[in-house]
Amino acid sequence: SPERRKMAALLFLALLSSLSFHLCSCVSASPWQTMTTGSYMRPEDHDRIFLLSPDTTFSCGFHRVGTNAFTFSIWYTAMKTVVWTANPYSAANGYYSPVNLHGSRISLNQDGNLVLADTNGSMVWESKTSSGKHTIVSLLDTGNLVINDSSNKVVWQSFDSPTDTLLPWQKLKKDIRLASGYHHLYFDNDNVLRLLYDGPDITSIYWPSPDYDAQKNGRNRYNSTRVAFLDDKGNFVSSDGFKIVASDSGPGIKRRITIDHDGNFRMYSLDASARKWVVTGQAVIQMCYVHGLCGKNGLCDYSEGLKCRCPPEYVMVDPTDWNKECKPTFTIGSNQPHDNFTFVKQPHADFYGFDLSSNQSISFEACWDICLNSSSCISFTYKGGDGWCYTKNILYNGQVYPYFPGDNYMKVPKSFNGSASSIS
């Protein structure tokens, strides 16, 4: 009857309205893949609800990092490779502080502010935008997450706050840096692109070589634009003259620049047929030059392939993590007799920088005595050719390399039994 058809139509419209409300209250499932004010996304929906770039190359949503732990991230859809994360980063822990599975959400509020909140409602991250109720969030084909106001002006974009990765045409600029652990890629005040180790005890530049000035390192410090980017043909170009050309250079290949946890930054190209990322360029060739790689008191050794090891009478604090340092199995105190100690030679080894003292043209015996008679000295490096003596009270950036014209000597108890730990 007409009445029944009318009732059925009303029920259908009510159902459709309810469904539409549900879709709008979460992330739009429309082809535009946008978030509008009032929209939100929950970690519970991470398997099925996310923002997708129009060409489907990139996805944005909640990325699982633990059983009950998620980050709000952008990733390459096919490989699930994360390229940006909103959550705050903890260098000491080496990971982004996650939110919980239940009760957390990312929402675009009525003020136009994109907010990530944890289970208890506490704000974890925000875009700090206030563009009003006609604000739209979208994910572009470039992998850039953007917030547009009512006039379609970009008021915030993820490209301006990278984490550990640069995507093609994303610019690394002044006051912007990539970071992974304690390692940073940034433009220094002299306009040179550098790699820095900024650890809990020390801060030191390791690339380009701190032994040479900008010109000897092939850099131009007079270009103050301070910008670097990766183009779509596999060229990473910096305003200071540094350049990496991908070994598979050419258009049509998905690429990224990432500073890895080991402190090197590399160019990766996607081998689509093998479904894996391939290193096609890198900044640091000799990995032992990366500061902090083997932690405090650790030595980076190339003699049998790249590996970290602890000096004699030192052991790893955490056998799974060299960043947690090597610690001595003994103590050196001011009240201990100096003749309780001796030295163990480490051929062609040195701990770069942070010398307690340096003396030239002195004998090996004199250098030995200087360190032995100082309770602050725990090691010394001696170069026999010119008689340079470097005493040390803090040991970082330890390296063993065959052509180093000197040797390191570690202060150990006379009861030293010859033990040492080593891990590849």
Coordinates of C-alpha atoms in Angstrom, one line a residue:
S1 CA 0.0 0.0 0.0
P2 CA 1.1 3.6 -0.4
E3 CA 1.3 3.9 3.4
R4 CA 3.6 0.9 3.7
R5 CA 5.8 2.2 0.9
K6 CA 6.0 5.6 2.6
M7 CA 6.9 4.0 5.9
A8 CA 9.6 1.8 4.3
A9 CA 11.1 4.9 2.6
L10 CA 11.2 6.8 5.9
L11 CA 12.9 3.8 7.6
F12 CA 15.4 3.7 4.8
L13 CA 16.1 7.4 5.0
A14 CA 16.5 7.1 8.8
L15 CA 19.0 4.2 8.4
L16 CA 20.9 6.1 5.7
S17 CA 21.0 9.2 7.9
S18 CA 22.3 7.1 10.9
L19 CA 25.0 5.6 8.6
S20 CA 26.0 9.0 7.3
F21 CA 26.3 10.4 10.8
H22 CA 28.5 7.5 11.8
L23 CA 30.8 8.0 8.8
C24 CA 31.0 11.7 9.3
S25 CA 31.7 11.3 13.0
C26 CA 34.8 9.2 12.1
V27 CA 36.9 9.6 9.0
S28 CA 35.2 10.2 5.7
A29 CA 35.0 7.1 3.5
S30 CA 34.4 9.3 0.5
P31 CA 36.9 9.3 -2.5
W32 CA 38.3 12.6 -1.3
Q33 CA 39.6 11.0 1.9
T34 CA 39.4 14.1 4.1
M35 CA 38.7 14.9 7.7
T36 CA 36.4 17.7 8.5
T37 CA 35.7 19.5 11.8
G38 CA 34.1 17.2 14.3
S39 CA 35.7 14.1 12.7
Y40 CA 37.8 11.7 14.8
M41 CA 39.6 8.4 14.4
R42 CA 40.3 5.8 17.1
P43 CA 43.1 3.2 17.4
E44 CA 40.4 0.5 17.5
D45 CA 39.7 1.4 13.8
H46 CA 43.3 1.1 12.7
D47 CA 42.7 -1.9 10.4
R48 CA 39.9 -0.3 8.4
I49 CA 39.7 3.5 8.8
F50 CA 42.5 5.8 7.6
L51 CA 43.2 8.7 5.3
L52 CA 44.5 7.6 1.9
S53 CA 46.3 9.8 -0.7
P54 CA 44.4 10.1 -4.0
D55 CA 46.8 7.8 -5.8
T56 CA 46.9 5.4 -2.8
T57 CA 50.7 5.7 -2.4
F58 CA 50.4 6.9 1.2
S59 CA 48.2 6.1 4.1
C60 CA 47.6 8.0 7.4
G61 CA 46.2 6.7 10.6
F62 CA 47.1 4.7 13.7
H63 CA 50.1 2.5 13.4
R64 CA 50.6 -0.3 15.9
V65 CA 54.0 -0.3 17.7
G66 CA 53.0 -2.6 20.5
T67 CA 50.1 -4.8 21.8
N68 CA 48.3 -1.8 23.3
A69 CA 50.4 1.0 21.8
F70 CA 49.8 3.2 18.7
T71 CA 51.3 6.2 17.0
F72 CA 49.5 8.6 14.6
S73 CA 51.6 8.2 11.5
I74 CA 51.9 8.4 7.7
W75 CA 53.3 5.4 5.9
Y76 CA 53.9 4.0 2.4
T77 CA 50.8 2.0 1.8
A78 CA 52.3 -1.0 0.1
M79 CA 55.3 -1.5 2.4
K80 CA 53.8 -0.1 5.6
T81 CA 57.0 2.0 6.0
V82 CA 56.4 4.9 8.4
V83 CA 57.6 8.2 7.1
W84 CA 56.2 10.6 9.7
T85 CA 54.8 10.4 13.2
A86 CA 53.0 13.0 15.3
N87 CA 53.7 11.5 18.8
P88 CA 56.6 13.0 20.8
Y89 CA 59.9 11.3 20.3
S90 CA 62.0 10.1 23.3
A91 CA 65.7 10.0 22.3
A92 CA 66.6 8.1 25.6
N93 CA 64.1 5.4 24.9
G94 CA 64.6 5.4 21.1
Y95 CA 60.9 5.5 20.2
Y96 CA 57.8 7.7 19.8
S97 CA 55.6 7.9 23.0
P98 CA 52.5 5.9 22.0
V99 CA 48.9 6.2 22.9
N100 CA 46.7 3.4 24.2
L101 CA 44.4 1.2 22.1
H102 CA 41.2 2.0 23.9
G103 CA 39.9 5.5 24.5
S104 CA 42.6 7.4 22.5
R105 CA 41.7 9.4 19.4
I106 CA 42.9 11.9 16.8
S107 CA 40.2 14.6 16.2
L108 CA 39.7 17.8 14.3
N109 CA 37.9 20.0 16.7
Q110 CA 35.5 22.8 15.9
D111 CA 38.3 25.4 16.2
G112 CA 40.2 23.6 13.4
N113 CA 42.9 22.2 15.7
L114 CA 44.0 18.6 15.0
V115 CA 44.5 17.0 18.4
L116 CA 45.9 13.6 19.4
A117 CA 44.6 12.6 22.9
D118 CA 45.4 9.6 25.1
T119 CA 43.0 7.4 27.0
N120 CA 42.7 9.8 29.9
G121 CA 42.0 12.7 27.5
S122 CA 45.4 14.3 28.0
M123 CA 46.8 16.0 24.9
V124 CA 49.8 14.2 23.4
W125 CA 50.2 16.3 20.3
E126 CA 48.4 19.1 18.4
S127 CA 48.7 21.0 15.2
K128 CA 48.2 24.4 17.0
T129 CA 45.9 25.6 14.3
S130 CA 42.7 27.6 14.8
S131 CA 41.2 27.9 11.3
G132 CA 37.6 27.5 12.3
K133 CA 34.8 25.0 11.6
H134 CA 35.4 24.8 7.8
T135 CA 38.8 23.3 8.2
I136 CA 39.8 20.2 6.2
V137 CA 42.6 17.7 6.7
S138 CA 43.8 15.7 3.7
L139 CA 46.7 13.5 2.6
L140 CA 48.4 14.5 -0.6
D141 CA 50.0 12.2 -3.2
T142 CA 53.4 13.5 -2.0
G143 CA 52.8 12.1 1.4
N144 CA 52.2 15.5 2.9
L145 CA 49.4 15.7 5.5
V146 CA 47.9 19.2 5.2
I147 CA 45.3 21.3 7.0
N148 CA 43.4 23.8 4.9
D149 CA 41.2 26.7 6.1
S150 CA 38.0 27.8 4.6
S151 CA 39.8 29.7 1.8
N152 CA 41.8 26.6 1.0
K153 CA 45.0 28.1 2.4
V154 CA 47.5 25.6 4.0
V155 CA 47.7 26.5 7.7
W156 CA 49.8 23.4 8.7
Q157 CA 51.6 20.6 6.9
S158 CA 53.6 17.6 8.1
F159 CA 56.3 18.5 5.6
D160 CA 57.3 21.4 7.9
S161 CA 57.8 19.1 10.9
P162 CA 59.6 15.9 9.7
T163 CA 60.6 13.2 12.1
D164 CA 63.3 10.9 10.7
T165 CA 62.5 10.9 6.9
L166 CA 62.4 13.3 4.0
L167 CA 60.1 12.5 1.0
P168 CA 60.7 13.7 -2.5
W169 CA 60.4 17.5 -2.8
Q170 CA 60.1 17.8 1.0
K171 CA 62.6 20.5 2.1
L172 CA 65.0 20.3 5.0
K173 CA 65.4 24.0 6.0
K174 CA 66.9 26.2 8.7
D175 CA 65.6 25.2 12.2
I176 CA 64.2 21.9 10.9
R177 CA 66.1 18.6 11.6
L178 CA 65.7 14.9 11.1
A179 CA 66.4 12.9 14.3
S180 CA 66.8 9.2 15.2
G181 CA 67.9 8.3 18.7
Y182 CA 70.6 10.8 19.7
H183 CA 71.6 11.5 16.1
H184 CA 70.5 14.6 14.2
L185 CA 70.7 15.9 10.6
Y186 CA 70.5 19.7 10.5
F187 CA 72.0 22.9 9.1
D188 CA 74.6 24.4 11.4
N189 CA 75.0 28.2 11.9
D190 CA 77.8 28.2 9.3
N191 CA 75.2 27.0 6.7
V192 CA 76.8 23.5 6.4
L193 CA 74.6 20.4 6.5
R194 CA 75.9 18.2 9.4
L195 CA 75.3 15.1 11.4
L196 CA 75.4 15.5 15.2
Y197 CA 75.5 13.2 18.1
D198 CA 73.6 14.9 21.0
G199 CA 73.8 12.3 23.8
P200 CA 73.2 12.5 27.5
D201 CA 76.9 13.2 28.3
I202 CA 78.4 14.8 25.2
T203 CA 77.5 16.6 22.0
S204 CA 79.8 16.2 19.0
I205 CA 79.7 16.7 15.2
Y206 CA 80.9 13.7 13.2
W207 CA 79.9 14.5 9.6
P208 CA 81.4 16.1 7.6
S209 CA 84.7 15.3 9.2
P210 CA 85.4 17.7 12.1
D211 CA 89.1 17.4 11.3
Y212 CA 88.7 19.6 8.2
D213 CA 87.1 23.0 7.5
A214 CA 84.1 23.4 5.2
Q215 CA 86.2 24.0 2.1
K216 CA 88.3 20.9 2.6
N217 CA 85.1 18.9 3.1
G218 CA 83.8 20.2 -0.2
R219 CA 81.2 22.5 1.3
N220 CA 80.2 26.1 0.6
R221 CA 79.4 27.9 3.9
Y222 CA 78.6 31.2 2.1
N223 CA 75.2 30.1 0.7
S224 CA 72.8 31.1 3.5
T225 CA 69.6 29.6 2.0
R226 CA 70.1 26.4 4.1
V227 CA 67.8 24.1 2.2
A228 CA 68.2 20.5 1.1
F229 CA 65.7 18.2 -0.8
L230 CA 65.4 15.0 -2.7
D231 CA 64.0 15.3 -6.2
D232 CA 61.9 12.8 -8.2
K233 CA 65.0 11.5 -10.1
G234 CA 67.0 10.4 -7.1
N235 CA 69.2 13.5 -6.5
F236 CA 69.6 14.7 -2.9
V237 CA 70.9 18.3 -3.2
S238 CA 72.0 20.6 -0.4
S239 CA 72.6 24.4 -0.6
D240 CA 76.1 23.9 0.8
G241 CA 77.1 21.8 -2.2
F242 CA 76.7 18.3 -0.9
K243 CA 74.9 15.9 -3.2
I244 CA 73.9 12.2 -3.3
V245 CA 72.9 10.7 -6.6
A246 CA 70.9 7.5 -6.3
S247 CA 72.7 4.5 -7.9
D248 CA 69.4 3.8 -9.7
S249 CA 68.8 7.5 -10.6
G250 CA 65.8 8.2 -12.9
P251 CA 62.1 9.0 -12.6
G252 CA 59.3 6.7 -11.6
I253 CA 60.9 5.1 -8.5
K254 CA 59.6 5.7 -5.0
R255 CA 62.4 7.0 -2.7
R256 CA 63.0 8.4 0.7
I257 CA 65.9 9.9 2.8
T258 CA 66.0 8.5 6.3
I259 CA 68.3 9.0 9.2
D260 CA 68.6 5.6 10.7
H261 CA 69.1 4.5 14.3
D262 CA 72.8 3.9 13.7
G263 CA 73.4 7.6 13.0
N264 CA 73.9 7.4 9.2
F265 CA 71.4 9.0 6.7
R266 CA 70.7 7.0 3.6
M267 CA 68.7 7.2 0.4
Y268 CA 66.3 4.3 -0.1
S269 CA 64.7 3.2 -3.4
L270 CA 61.8 0.8 -3.5
D271 CA 62.4 -2.3 -5.5
A272 CA 58.7 -2.9 -6.4
S273 CA 59.2 -6.4 -7.8
A274 CA 61.1 -7.7 -4.7
R275 CA 58.9 -5.6 -2.4
K276 CA 61.9 -4.2 -0.4
W277 CA 63.8 -1.0 0.1
V278 CA 67.3 -0.9 -1.3
V279 CA 70.1 1.5 -0.1
T280 CA 71.0 3.6 -3.2
G281 CA 73.2 6.3 -1.4
Q282 CA 74.5 7.2 2.0
A283 CA 76.3 10.1 3.7
V284 CA 78.9 8.2 6.0
I285 CA 80.8 5.5 4.2
Q286 CA 83.0 4.4 7.2
M287 CA 80.5 3.7 9.9
C288 CA 83.0 3.8 12.7
Y289 CA 83.2 7.5 12.1
V290 CA 79.6 7.8 13.5
H291 CA 79.8 9.1 17.0
G292 CA 78.0 7.3 19.7
L293 CA 77.6 4.2 17.5
C294 CA 79.1 1.8 20.1
G295 CA 78.1 3.9 23.2
K296 CA 80.1 5.2 26.1
N297 CA 83.4 3.3 26.5
G298 CA 82.7 1.2 23.5
L299 CA 85.0 0.6 20.5
C300 CA 84.0 0.4 16.9
D301 CA 86.3 -2.1 15.2
Y302 CA 86.7 -2.7 11.4
S303 CA 89.4 -5.4 11.7
E304 CA 86.9 -8.3 11.3
G305 CA 84.0 -6.5 9.7
L306 CA 82.1 -3.8 11.5
K307 CA 81.4 -4.6 15.1
C308 CA 81.3 -3.0 18.5
R309 CA 83.3 -4.3 21.5
C310 CA 84.0 -3.4 25.0
P311 CA 87.6 -2.6 26.2
P312 CA 89.4 -5.1 28.5
E313 CA 87.7 -5.3 32.0
Y314 CA 84.5 -3.5 30.7
V315 CA 81.2 -5.2 30.1
M316 CA 78.0 -4.2 28.3
V317 CA 75.2 -2.8 30.5
D318 CA 72.6 -4.2 28.1
P319 CA 73.7 -7.0 25.8
T320 CA 71.1 -6.0 23.3
D321 CA 71.8 -2.3 23.0
W322 CA 75.2 -0.7 22.5
N323 CA 73.7 2.7 23.3
K324 CA 73.5 1.6 26.9
E325 CA 77.4 1.7 27.1
C326 CA 80.1 -0.5 28.4
K327 CA 80.8 -0.2 32.1
P328 CA 84.1 -1.0 34.0
T329 CA 84.2 -4.0 36.3
F330 CA 86.4 -2.0 38.7
T331 CA 86.7 1.5 40.2
I332 CA 89.4 4.1 40.0
G333 CA 89.3 6.3 43.1
S334 CA 91.5 9.1 44.4
N335 CA 92.2 7.0 47.5
Q336 CA 93.5 4.0 45.6
P337 CA 97.3 3.6 45.2
H338 CA 98.5 4.3 41.7
D339 CA 100.6 1.2 41.7
N340 CA 97.5 -0.9 41.9
F341 CA 97.0 -0.2 38.2
T342 CA 98.6 -0.9 34.8
F343 CA 97.6 -0.4 31.2
V344 CA 96.4 -2.7 28.4
K345 CA 97.4 -1.8 24.9
Q346 CA 94.7 -1.5 22.2
P347 CA 96.6 -1.3 18.9
H348 CA 95.5 1.4 16.4
A349 CA 92.7 2.5 18.7
D350 CA 91.6 5.9 19.8
F351 CA 88.7 7.6 21.6
Y352 CA 88.1 10.7 19.4
G353 CA 87.9 14.0 21.2
F354 CA 87.3 15.0 24.9
D355 CA 91.0 14.9 25.9
L356 CA 91.9 15.5 29.5
S357 CA 95.2 16.8 28.4
S358 CA 97.5 16.8 25.3
N359 CA 101.3 17.0 25.2
Q360 CA 103.7 16.9 22.3
S361 CA 107.2 15.6 22.0
I362 CA 107.2 13.5 25.2
S363 CA 108.3 9.9 25.6
F364 CA 105.9 7.0 25.9
E365 CA 107.1 6.4 29.5
A366 CA 106.3 10.0 30.4
C367 CA 102.8 9.7 28.9
W368 CA 102.3 6.5 30.8
D369 CA 103.2 8.1 34.1
I370 CA 101.0 11.2 33.5
C371 CA 97.9 9.0 33.2
L372 CA 99.0 6.5 35.9
N373 CA 99.4 9.2 38.5
S374 CA 96.1 10.9 37.8
S375 CA 92.9 9.4 39.3
S376 CA 90.9 11.3 36.7
C377 CA 92.7 9.6 33.8
I378 CA 91.3 6.3 32.7
S379 CA 93.0 6.0 29.3
F380 CA 95.7 7.5 27.1
T381 CA 96.5 7.5 23.4
Y382 CA 100.1 7.8 22.3
K383 CA 101.4 8.6 18.8
G384 CA 105.0 7.5 18.6
G385 CA 106.0 9.3 15.5
D386 CA 105.6 12.8 16.9
G387 CA 105.4 12.0 20.6
W388 CA 101.8 13.2 21.0
C389 CA 100.2 12.1 24.3
Y390 CA 96.5 12.4 24.9
T391 CA 95.1 11.5 28.3
K392 CA 91.3 10.9 28.7
N393 CA 88.7 10.9 31.4
I394 CA 85.7 10.2 29.3
L395 CA 85.6 7.7 26.5
Y396 CA 83.3 8.2 23.5
N397 CA 83.7 7.7 19.8
G398 CA 86.0 4.8 20.2
Q399 CA 87.5 3.5 16.9
V400 CA 90.0 0.9 15.8
Y401 CA 91.3 1.5 12.3
P402 CA 94.4 0.0 10.7
Y403 CA 96.1 3.1 9.5
F404 CA 95.8 5.1 12.8
P405 CA 99.5 6.0 13.7
G406 CA 99.0 5.4 17.4
D407 CA 97.7 3.1 20.1
N408 CA 95.3 3.4 23.0
Y409 CA 96.1 2.2 26.6
M410 CA 93.3 1.4 29.0
K411 CA 93.9 1.7 32.8
V412 CA 93.0 -1.6 34.5
P413 CA 93.8 -3.3 37.8
K414 CA 97.0 -5.2 37.9
S415 CA 94.8 -8.3 38.5
F416 CA 93.5 -7.9 34.9
N417 CA 92.6 -11.3 33.5
G418 CA 92.5 -10.5 29.8
S419 CA 88.7 -10.6 29.4
A420 CA 86.7 -8.5 27.0
S421 CA 83.3 -8.6 25.4
S422 CA 82.6 -8.3 21.8
I423 CA 79.4 -8.4 19.7
S424 CA 79.1 -8.1 15.9

